[in-house]
Coordinates of C-alpha atoms and ligand atoms in Angstrom, one line a residue:
X1 CA -46.1 -2.8 -106.4
X2 CA -42.7 -1.5 -105.4
X3 CA -40.9 -1.4 -102.0
X4 CA -40.0 2.2 -101.3
X5 CA -38.5 2.0 -97.8
X6 CA -37.6 -0.2 -94.9
X7 CA -37.6 1.2 -91.4
X8 CA -35.6 -0.7 -88.8
X9 CA -36.3 0.1 -85.1
X10 CA -34.3 -1.6 -82.4
X11 CA -36.3 -2.0 -79.1
X12 CA -35.7 -3.2 -75.6
X13 CA -38.4 -4.4 -73.2
X14 CA -38.5 -5.6 -69.6
X15 CA -37.4 -9.1 -69.0
X16 CA -37.3 -10.7 -65.6
X17 CA -34.1 -12.4 -64.2
X18 CA -34.6 -15.8 -65.9
X19 CA -31.8 -18.4 -65.6
X20 CA -30.5 -20.7 -68.3
X21 CA -27.5 -22.7 -69.2
X22 CA -25.8 -19.7 -70.7
X23 CA -26.3 -17.6 -67.5
X24 CA -29.0 -14.9 -66.8
X25 CA -31.3 -12.8 -68.8
X26 CA -30.5 -9.1 -68.7
X27 CA -33.2 -6.7 -67.3
X28 CA -34.1 -5.9 -70.9
X29 CA -34.5 -8.2 -73.9
X30 CA -33.7 -6.9 -77.4
X31 CA -35.8 -7.2 -80.6
X32 CA -35.9 -5.4 -83.9
X33 CA -39.1 -4.2 -85.5
X34 CA -39.1 -3.7 -89.3
X35 CA -41.6 -1.9 -91.4
X36 CA -41.5 -2.4 -95.2
X37 CA -43.2 0.5 -97.1
X38 CA -44.6 0.4 -100.6
X39 CA -45.6 2.8 -103.3
X40 CA -49.2 1.7 -102.9
X41 CA -49.3 2.9 -99.3
X42 CA -49.3 -0.6 -97.8
X43 CA -46.8 -1.3 -95.0
X44 CA -45.8 -4.7 -93.8
X45 CA -44.3 -5.4 -90.4
X46 CA -41.9 -8.0 -88.9
X47 CA -40.0 -8.7 -85.7
X48 CA -36.7 -10.5 -85.1
X49 CA -34.3 -11.0 -82.2
X50 CA -32.1 -8.0 -81.6
X51 CA -28.3 -7.9 -81.8
X52 CA -25.7 -5.7 -83.5
X53 CA -24.9 -7.9 -86.4
X54 CA -28.5 -8.4 -87.5
X55 CA -29.2 -4.7 -86.8
X56 CA -26.2 -3.6 -88.9
X57 CA -27.2 -5.8 -91.8
X58 CA -30.9 -4.8 -91.7
X59 CA -29.8 -1.2 -91.8
X60 CA -27.9 -1.9 -95.0
X61 CA -30.6 -4.0 -96.7
X62 CA -32.6 -1.0 -97.9
X63 CA -30.5 -0.4 -101.0
X64 CA -30.9 -4.1 -101.9
X65 CA -34.6 -4.4 -101.7
X66 CA -36.0 -0.9 -102.5
X67 CA -37.5 -1.0 -105.9
X68 CA -38.3 -4.7 -105.8
X69 CA -41.9 -6.1 -105.9
X70 CA -43.0 -7.5 -102.5
X71 CA -44.7 -10.4 -104.3
X72 CA -41.2 -11.5 -105.6
X73 CA -40.2 -13.1 -102.3
X74 CA -37.8 -15.6 -104.0
X75 CA -36.0 -12.8 -105.9
X76 CA -35.7 -10.7 -102.7
X77 CA -34.3 -13.7 -100.8
X78 CA -31.7 -14.3 -103.5
X79 CA -30.8 -10.6 -103.7
X80 CA -30.2 -10.7 -99.9
X81 CA -28.1 -13.8 -100.2
X82 CA -26.1 -12.3 -103.0
X83 CA -25.4 -9.1 -101.2
X84 CA -24.8 -10.6 -97.7
X85 CA -23.2 -13.9 -98.4
X86 CA -19.9 -14.7 -100.0
X87 CA -19.6 -18.0 -101.9
X88 CA -17.8 -19.5 -98.8
X89 CA -20.6 -18.3 -96.5
X90 CA -23.3 -19.8 -98.6
X91 CA -21.7 -23.2 -98.2
X92 CA -21.4 -23.0 -94.5
X93 CA -24.2 -23.9 -92.1
X94 CA -25.2 -22.9 -88.5
X95 CA -24.2 -19.6 -87.1
X96 CA -22.1 -16.9 -88.7
X97 CA -22.8 -14.9 -91.8
X98 CA -25.3 -17.3 -93.3
X99 CA -27.2 -17.2 -90.1
X100 CA -27.4 -13.4 -90.2
X101 CA -28.7 -13.4 -93.8
X102 CA -31.2 -16.1 -93.0
X103 CA -32.4 -14.2 -89.9
X104 CA -32.7 -10.9 -91.7
X105 CA -34.7 -12.6 -94.4
X106 CA -36.9 -14.2 -91.8
X107 CA -38.1 -10.8 -90.5
X108 CA -38.4 -9.5 -94.1
X109 CA -40.4 -12.5 -95.2
X110 CA -43.0 -11.9 -92.5
X111 CA -43.4 -8.2 -93.5
X112 CA -43.7 -9.3 -97.2
X113 CA -46.4 -11.8 -96.3
X114 CA -48.2 -9.0 -94.4
X115 CA -48.0 -6.7 -97.4
X116 CA -49.2 -9.4 -99.8
X117 CA -52.1 -10.3 -97.5
X118 CA -53.1 -6.7 -97.2
X119 CA -52.9 -6.3 -101.0
X120 CA -55.0 -9.3 -101.8
X121 CA -57.3 -9.0 -98.8
X122 CA -56.4 -12.4 -97.2
X123 CA -54.9 -13.3 -93.9
X124 CA -51.3 -14.7 -93.9
X125 CA -52.6 -18.1 -92.9
X126 CA -54.4 -18.3 -96.2
X127 CA -51.2 -17.4 -98.1
X128 CA -49.5 -20.3 -96.4
X129 CA -52.1 -22.7 -97.8
X130 CA -54.9 -22.1 -95.4
X131 CA -55.9 -23.3 -91.9
X132 CA -55.5 -26.9 -90.9
X133 CA -56.6 -25.9 -87.4
X134 CA -58.4 -22.8 -86.1
X135 CA -56.3 -22.5 -82.9
X136 CA -52.8 -23.5 -81.9
X137 CA -51.9 -24.6 -78.4
X138 CA -48.9 -23.2 -76.5
X139 CA -47.0 -24.7 -73.6
X140 CA -46.1 -23.1 -70.3
X141 CA -42.5 -22.1 -70.6
X142 CA -41.0 -22.4 -67.0
X143 CA -37.7 -20.9 -65.9
X144 CA -35.6 -21.2 -62.8
X145 CA -35.3 -17.5 -61.8
X146 CA -34.2 -15.0 -59.3
X147 CA -36.8 -12.8 -57.5
X148 CA -37.5 -9.6 -59.4
X149 CA -39.5 -7.9 -62.2
X150 CA -36.6 -7.0 -64.5
X151 CA -36.5 -3.7 -66.5
X152 CA -36.1 -0.7 -64.2
X153 CA -36.8 -2.9 -61.1
X154 CA -34.1 -5.4 -61.8
X155 CA -34.1 -7.9 -58.9
X156 CA -36.7 -6.0 -57.0
X157 CA -40.5 -6.4 -57.2
X158 CA -42.8 -4.0 -59.0
X159 CA -45.0 -2.8 -56.2
X160 CA -47.9 -2.2 -58.6
X161 CA -47.9 -5.7 -60.0
X162 CA -50.9 -7.9 -59.6
X163 CA -52.1 -11.4 -60.6
X164 CA -49.6 -13.3 -62.8
X165 CA -47.4 -10.3 -63.1
X166 CA -46.9 -10.4 -59.4
X167 CA -46.5 -14.2 -59.3
X168 CA -43.9 -14.1 -62.0
X169 CA -41.7 -12.0 -59.8
X170 CA -41.3 -14.8 -57.3
X171 CA -37.9 -16.6 -57.2
X172 CA -38.0 -20.1 -58.5
X173 CA -34.8 -21.8 -57.4
X174 CA -36.0 -25.3 -56.5
X175 CA -38.7 -27.8 -57.4
X176 CA -41.3 -26.1 -55.1
X177 CA -40.7 -22.7 -56.6
X178 CA -41.1 -24.1 -60.1
X179 CA -44.3 -25.9 -59.3
X180 CA -45.7 -22.6 -57.8
X181 CA -44.7 -20.8 -61.1
X182 CA -46.2 -23.6 -63.2
X183 CA -49.5 -23.4 -61.3
X184 CA -49.7 -19.6 -61.6
X185 CA -48.8 -19.6 -65.3
X186 CA -51.2 -22.4 -66.2
X187 CA -54.0 -20.8 -64.2
X188 CA -53.5 -17.4 -65.9
X189 CA -53.1 -18.6 -69.5
X190 CA -54.8 -22.0 -69.5
X191 CA -51.7 -23.9 -70.8
X192 CA -52.0 -27.7 -70.8
X193 CA -48.4 -28.7 -71.4
X194 CA -45.2 -27.6 -69.7
X195 CA -41.6 -27.0 -70.7
X196 CA -38.8 -26.5 -68.1
X197 CA -35.8 -24.5 -69.2
X198 CA -33.0 -26.5 -67.4
X199 CA -29.2 -26.5 -67.5
X200 CA -29.1 -24.3 -64.5
X201 CA -28.7 -26.6 -61.4
X202 CA -27.4 -30.1 -60.9
X203 CA -29.2 -32.5 -63.2
X204 CA -30.6 -34.3 -60.1
X205 CA -32.4 -31.1 -59.0
X206 CA -33.8 -30.5 -62.4
X207 CA -34.9 -34.2 -62.7
X208 CA -36.6 -33.8 -59.3
X209 CA -38.3 -30.6 -60.6
X210 CA -39.8 -32.5 -63.4
X211 CA -40.9 -35.3 -61.1
X212 CA -42.5 -32.6 -58.8
X213 CA -44.3 -31.2 -61.8
X214 CA -45.6 -34.6 -62.7
X215 CA -46.8 -35.1 -59.1
X216 CA -48.5 -31.7 -59.1
X217 CA -50.1 -31.9 -62.6
X218 CA -50.6 -35.6 -63.2
X219 CA -50.2 -37.5 -66.4
X220 CA -52.5 -35.4 -68.5
X221 CA -49.9 -32.6 -68.7
X222 CA -47.1 -33.4 -71.2
X223 CA -43.8 -32.3 -69.8
X224 CA -40.5 -31.4 -71.5
X225 CA -37.1 -30.4 -70.2
X226 CA -34.5 -28.4 -72.1
X227 CA -30.9 -28.3 -70.6
X228 CA -29.6 -26.5 -73.7
X229 CA -27.1 -29.1 -74.5
X230 CA -25.1 -28.6 -71.3
X231 CA -25.3 -32.3 -70.1
X232 CA -22.7 -34.8 -71.2
X233 CA -23.9 -37.9 -73.0
X234 CA -23.4 -40.0 -69.9
X235 CA -25.4 -37.5 -67.8
X236 CA -28.1 -37.4 -70.4
X237 CA -28.3 -41.2 -70.3
X238 CA -28.4 -41.4 -66.5
X239 CA -31.1 -38.8 -66.0
X240 CA -32.9 -39.7 -69.2
X241 CA -33.5 -43.1 -67.7
X242 CA -35.1 -41.5 -64.6
X243 CA -37.4 -39.5 -66.9
X244 CA -38.6 -42.4 -69.1
X245 CA -42.3 -42.5 -69.1
X246 CA -42.5 -39.0 -67.7
X247 CA -41.4 -36.7 -70.5
X248 CA -43.2 -35.9 -73.7
X249 CA -39.8 -35.1 -75.2
X250 CA -36.2 -34.5 -74.1
X251 CA -35.0 -31.3 -75.7
X252 CA -31.3 -30.8 -76.5
X253 CA -29.9 -32.6 -73.4
X254 CA -26.5 -32.9 -75.0
X255 CA -24.4 -31.2 -77.7
X256 CA -24.0 -32.3 -81.3
X257 CA -26.0 -34.6 -83.6
X258 CA -23.5 -37.4 -82.8
X259 CA -24.2 -37.3 -79.1
X260 CA -27.9 -37.0 -79.6
X261 CA -27.8 -40.0 -81.9
X262 CA -25.9 -42.0 -79.3
X263 CA -28.3 -41.0 -76.6
X264 CA -31.3 -41.9 -78.7
X265 CA -30.0 -45.5 -78.9
X266 CA -29.9 -45.7 -75.1
X267 CA -33.2 -44.2 -73.9
X268 CA -36.8 -44.5 -74.8
X269 CA -37.8 -40.8 -74.7
X270 CA -38.3 -38.9 -78.0
X271 CA -35.5 -36.4 -78.5
X272 CA -36.1 -32.9 -79.8
X273 CA -33.8 -30.1 -80.9
X274 CA -33.4 -26.5 -81.7
X275 CA -29.6 -26.7 -81.2
X276 CA -28.1 -29.7 -83.0
X277 CA -30.1 -29.1 -86.2
X278 CA -30.9 -25.4 -87.0
X279 CA -30.7 -25.2 -90.8
X280 CA -31.6 -27.1 -93.9
X281 CA -27.9 -27.9 -94.5
X282 CA -27.8 -29.9 -91.3
X283 CA -30.8 -32.1 -92.1
X284 CA -29.0 -34.8 -94.1
X285 CA -26.6 -35.6 -91.3
X286 CA -29.4 -35.3 -88.7
X287 CA -31.3 -38.0 -90.6
X288 CA -28.3 -40.1 -91.5
X289 CA -27.2 -40.3 -87.8
X290 CA -30.7 -40.5 -86.4
X291 CA -30.0 -37.6 -84.1
X292 CA -33.5 -36.8 -82.9
X293 CA -37.2 -37.4 -83.3
X294 CA -38.6 -33.9 -83.4
X295 CA -37.3 -30.6 -84.9
X296 CA -38.3 -27.4 -83.2
X297 CA -39.0 -25.0 -86.0
X298 CA -38.7 -21.3 -85.7
X299 CA -39.5 -19.0 -88.6
X300 CA -37.0 -16.4 -87.2
X301 CA -34.2 -19.0 -87.6
X302 CA -35.2 -21.2 -90.5
X303 CA -35.7 -18.4 -93.0
X304 CA -39.2 -17.2 -92.6
X305 CA -42.8 -18.5 -92.9
X306 CA -42.6 -20.3 -96.3
X307 CA -39.3 -21.9 -95.3
X308 CA -40.9 -23.3 -92.1
X309 CA -43.8 -24.7 -94.1
X310 CA -41.1 -26.5 -96.2
X311 CA -39.4 -27.7 -93.1
X312 CA -42.7 -29.4 -92.0
X313 CA -42.8 -31.3 -95.3
X314 CA -39.2 -32.4 -94.9
X315 CA -39.7 -33.5 -91.4
X316 CA -42.7 -35.7 -92.3
X317 CA -40.7 -37.1 -95.3
X318 CA -38.1 -38.4 -92.8
X319 CA -40.5 -39.4 -90.1
X320 CA -39.5 -36.5 -87.8
X321 CA -42.1 -34.7 -85.7
X322 CA -42.4 -30.9 -85.7
X323 CA -42.7 -28.5 -82.7
X324 CA -41.9 -24.8 -82.4
X325 CA -39.1 -23.0 -80.5
X326 CA -39.3 -19.4 -79.1
X327 CA -37.2 -16.7 -77.6
X328 CA -38.2 -13.5 -75.7
X329 CA -40.6 -11.8 -78.1
X330 CA -43.6 -9.5 -78.5
X331 CA -46.8 -9.7 -80.4
X332 CA -45.7 -9.4 -84.0
X333 CA -43.7 -12.6 -83.6
X334 CA -46.5 -14.2 -81.6
X335 CA -49.0 -13.4 -84.4
X336 CA -46.7 -14.7 -87.1
X337 CA -46.1 -17.9 -85.1
X338 CA -49.9 -18.3 -84.7
X339 CA -50.6 -17.9 -88.5
X340 CA -47.9 -20.5 -89.1
X341 CA -49.1 -22.8 -86.4
X342 CA -52.6 -22.7 -87.8
X343 CA -51.3 -23.5 -91.3
X344 CA -48.6 -26.2 -90.6
X345 CA -50.1 -29.7 -91.2
X346 CA -47.1 -31.4 -89.6
X347 CA -47.2 -29.5 -86.3
X348 CA -48.2 -31.9 -83.6
X349 CA -47.0 -30.4 -80.3
X350 CA -48.0 -27.3 -78.3
X351 CA -45.6 -24.5 -79.3
X352 CA -43.1 -22.7 -77.1
X353 CA -43.6 -19.0 -76.2
X354 CA -41.8 -16.6 -73.9
X355 CA -44.7 -14.2 -74.1
X356 CA -46.0 -14.6 -70.5
X357 CA -42.6 -13.3 -69.3
X358 CA -43.1 -10.0 -71.1
X359 CA -45.3 -7.2 -70.1
X360 CA -45.1 -4.6 -72.9
X361 CA -46.4 -4.5 -76.5
X362 CA -45.7 -2.7 -79.8
X363 CA -49.1 -3.5 -81.4
X364 CA -52.3 -1.7 -81.1
X365 CA -54.7 -3.2 -78.6
X366 CA -51.9 -4.1 -76.2
X367 CA -51.1 -7.6 -75.0
X368 CA -52.5 -10.6 -76.8
X369 CA -54.8 -12.7 -74.7
X370 CA -54.5 -16.5 -74.6
X371 CA -57.7 -18.5 -74.2
X372 CA -57.4 -21.9 -72.7
X373 CA -53.7 -21.9 -73.6
X374 CA -54.3 -21.3 -77.3
X375 CA -54.6 -18.6 -79.9
X376 CA -56.3 -18.3 -83.2
X377 CA -55.9 -15.8 -86.1
X378 CA -58.3 -13.3 -87.4
X379 CA -59.6 -13.0 -91.0
X380 CA -58.1 -9.5 -91.3
X381 CA -55.8 -9.1 -94.2
X382 CA -52.1 -9.8 -93.6
X383 CA -51.1 -10.4 -90.1
X384 CA -54.2 -8.6 -88.9
X385 CA -52.3 -6.4 -86.5
X386 CA -51.0 -2.8 -86.5
X387 CA -48.0 -1.1 -84.9
X388 CA -48.6 1.2 -81.9
X389 CA -46.2 4.0 -82.7
X390 CA -46.3 5.4 -79.2
X391 CA -45.3 2.1 -77.7
X392 CA -42.7 1.5 -80.4
X393 CA -41.0 4.9 -79.6
X394 CA -41.1 4.1 -75.8
X395 CA -39.4 0.7 -76.3
X396 CA -36.9 2.3 -78.7
X397 CA -36.0 4.8 -76.0
X398 CA -35.6 1.8 -73.7
X399 CA -33.1 0.4 -76.2
X400 CA -31.2 3.7 -76.4
X401 CA -31.1 4.0 -72.6
X402 CA -30.4 0.5 -71.5
X403 CA -26.9 0.2 -72.9
X404 CA -27.4 -3.4 -74.2
X405 CA -26.7 -3.9 -77.8
X406 CA -26.0 -7.7 -77.8
X407 CA -27.5 -10.4 -75.6
X408 CA -24.8 -11.9 -73.3
X409 CA -26.3 -14.1 -70.5
X410 CA -22.8 -15.0 -69.2
X411 CA -21.9 -11.4 -68.5
X412 CA -25.2 -10.8 -66.9
X413 CA -24.7 -13.7 -64.6
X414 CA -21.1 -12.6 -63.7
X415 CA -22.6 -9.3 -62.5
X416 CA -24.4 -11.4 -59.8
X417 CA -21.7 -14.1 -59.4
X418 CA -18.3 -12.9 -60.6
X419 CA -16.9 -16.5 -60.5
X420 CA -19.6 -18.0 -62.7
X421 CA -18.5 -19.4 -66.0
X422 CA -20.4 -21.5 -68.6
X423 CA -17.8 -24.3 -68.2
X424 CA -18.2 -24.4 -64.4
X425 CA -21.6 -26.0 -64.6
X426 CA -21.3 -28.4 -67.4
X427 CA -22.4 -31.8 -66.1
Ligands
LIG501 O1 -34.7 -17.6 -73.3 O2 -33.1 -18.3 -72.0 C1 -33.9 -18.4 -73.0 C2 -33.8 -19.7 -73.8 O3 -32.8 -20.5 -73.3 C3 -33.7 -19.4 -75.3 O4 -32.6 -18.5 -75.5 C4 -33.5 -20.6 -76.1 O5 -33.2 -20.3 -77.4 O6 -35.8 -21.1 -75.7 C5 -34.7 -21.5 -76.3 C6 -34.5 -22.9 -76.4 O7 -35.5 -23.6 -76.5 O8 -33.3 -23.4 -76.5
LIG502 MG1 -34.5 -25.5 -76.7

């Protein structure tokens, strides 16, 4: 089989005014949908975070991979590395050029698995070694937020919204608001564990929010807080002590492997990260320093599905736990995450997902339905989903019209509060 074409479609979909350490979500979130076509008439699909550098690179990748066999995933990855990385880049880790190449391959890898699955008549989970569980649990991903629906409504409500879609338009700017959001989200989706995106208000308010969630939900709901590394080591120690015995894990309270390692010696809560260790090259120092207890995998960031399976093995080798990170996404990503989650032996936590915050879809059949906070995968070949071209075109038009080409939460926040800076709320 030969790859004949790769079609790259940037899309934008409605995102409510969610707050985080970097600022505020824009009214539209960006993703890129890719379709890899083959001479046997099989097409594979993938989804990745939007942004101009990944989009530019994906638009140039066609000449590199057209003509290659989709089964040769290793050769395709090397060809992409050779084309998009200089020798210097390939030695660096973290963000930058290497990150763009890794992210590009992450999307391509999912589409290749989709093609291979369709060609051999097997679901992607089987290509990853088969199910170790039939369903994967997801956690309720809570945000402090302004009132509003996002998209064309911005900070206003959508008058036609009902149920959870109405509840999610409520402001959540204090512990009570977050507890309301948590109850509404858990009722709608059946989630049984909770993550709070923090780094927005004073750490005392955010600690009080966790304590209010504990009071409202009791001990059977594991709780996590993620200040996105905006707390100092001292602040993390101080508030970490208040959360001992309450948190399932403490996600990226402070910046750098060194600070996380120092924190880990002081408090008795497992530390998790999707910020201080985000690539294979950072694992040796992570382990040597003892920076954390749990790595949050993400196939969009670690280099695809197979790479994430390898990450699981490495984590268990070094006694690290494995969870899963997310970002604003639609159903192709959610389906790929679910295949992976069903196959990953080392996964031992409910996975993150932003999906409840979104309303639109690009796959046939519309929005994916959670049951009891979990999802399973079908036995259909490949990912088992198909693109809805009408919706894809609609969301592509959103992209063309919304004027956002790169995510910048700081600029979005300054539209609301011109004096706001990232540095002004580092605690
Ligand atoms: O969506 O605002 C957000 C999150 O802050 C996201 O960008 C992070 O990457 O969910 C993420 C995290 O766990 O750090
Ligand atoms: Mg995080």
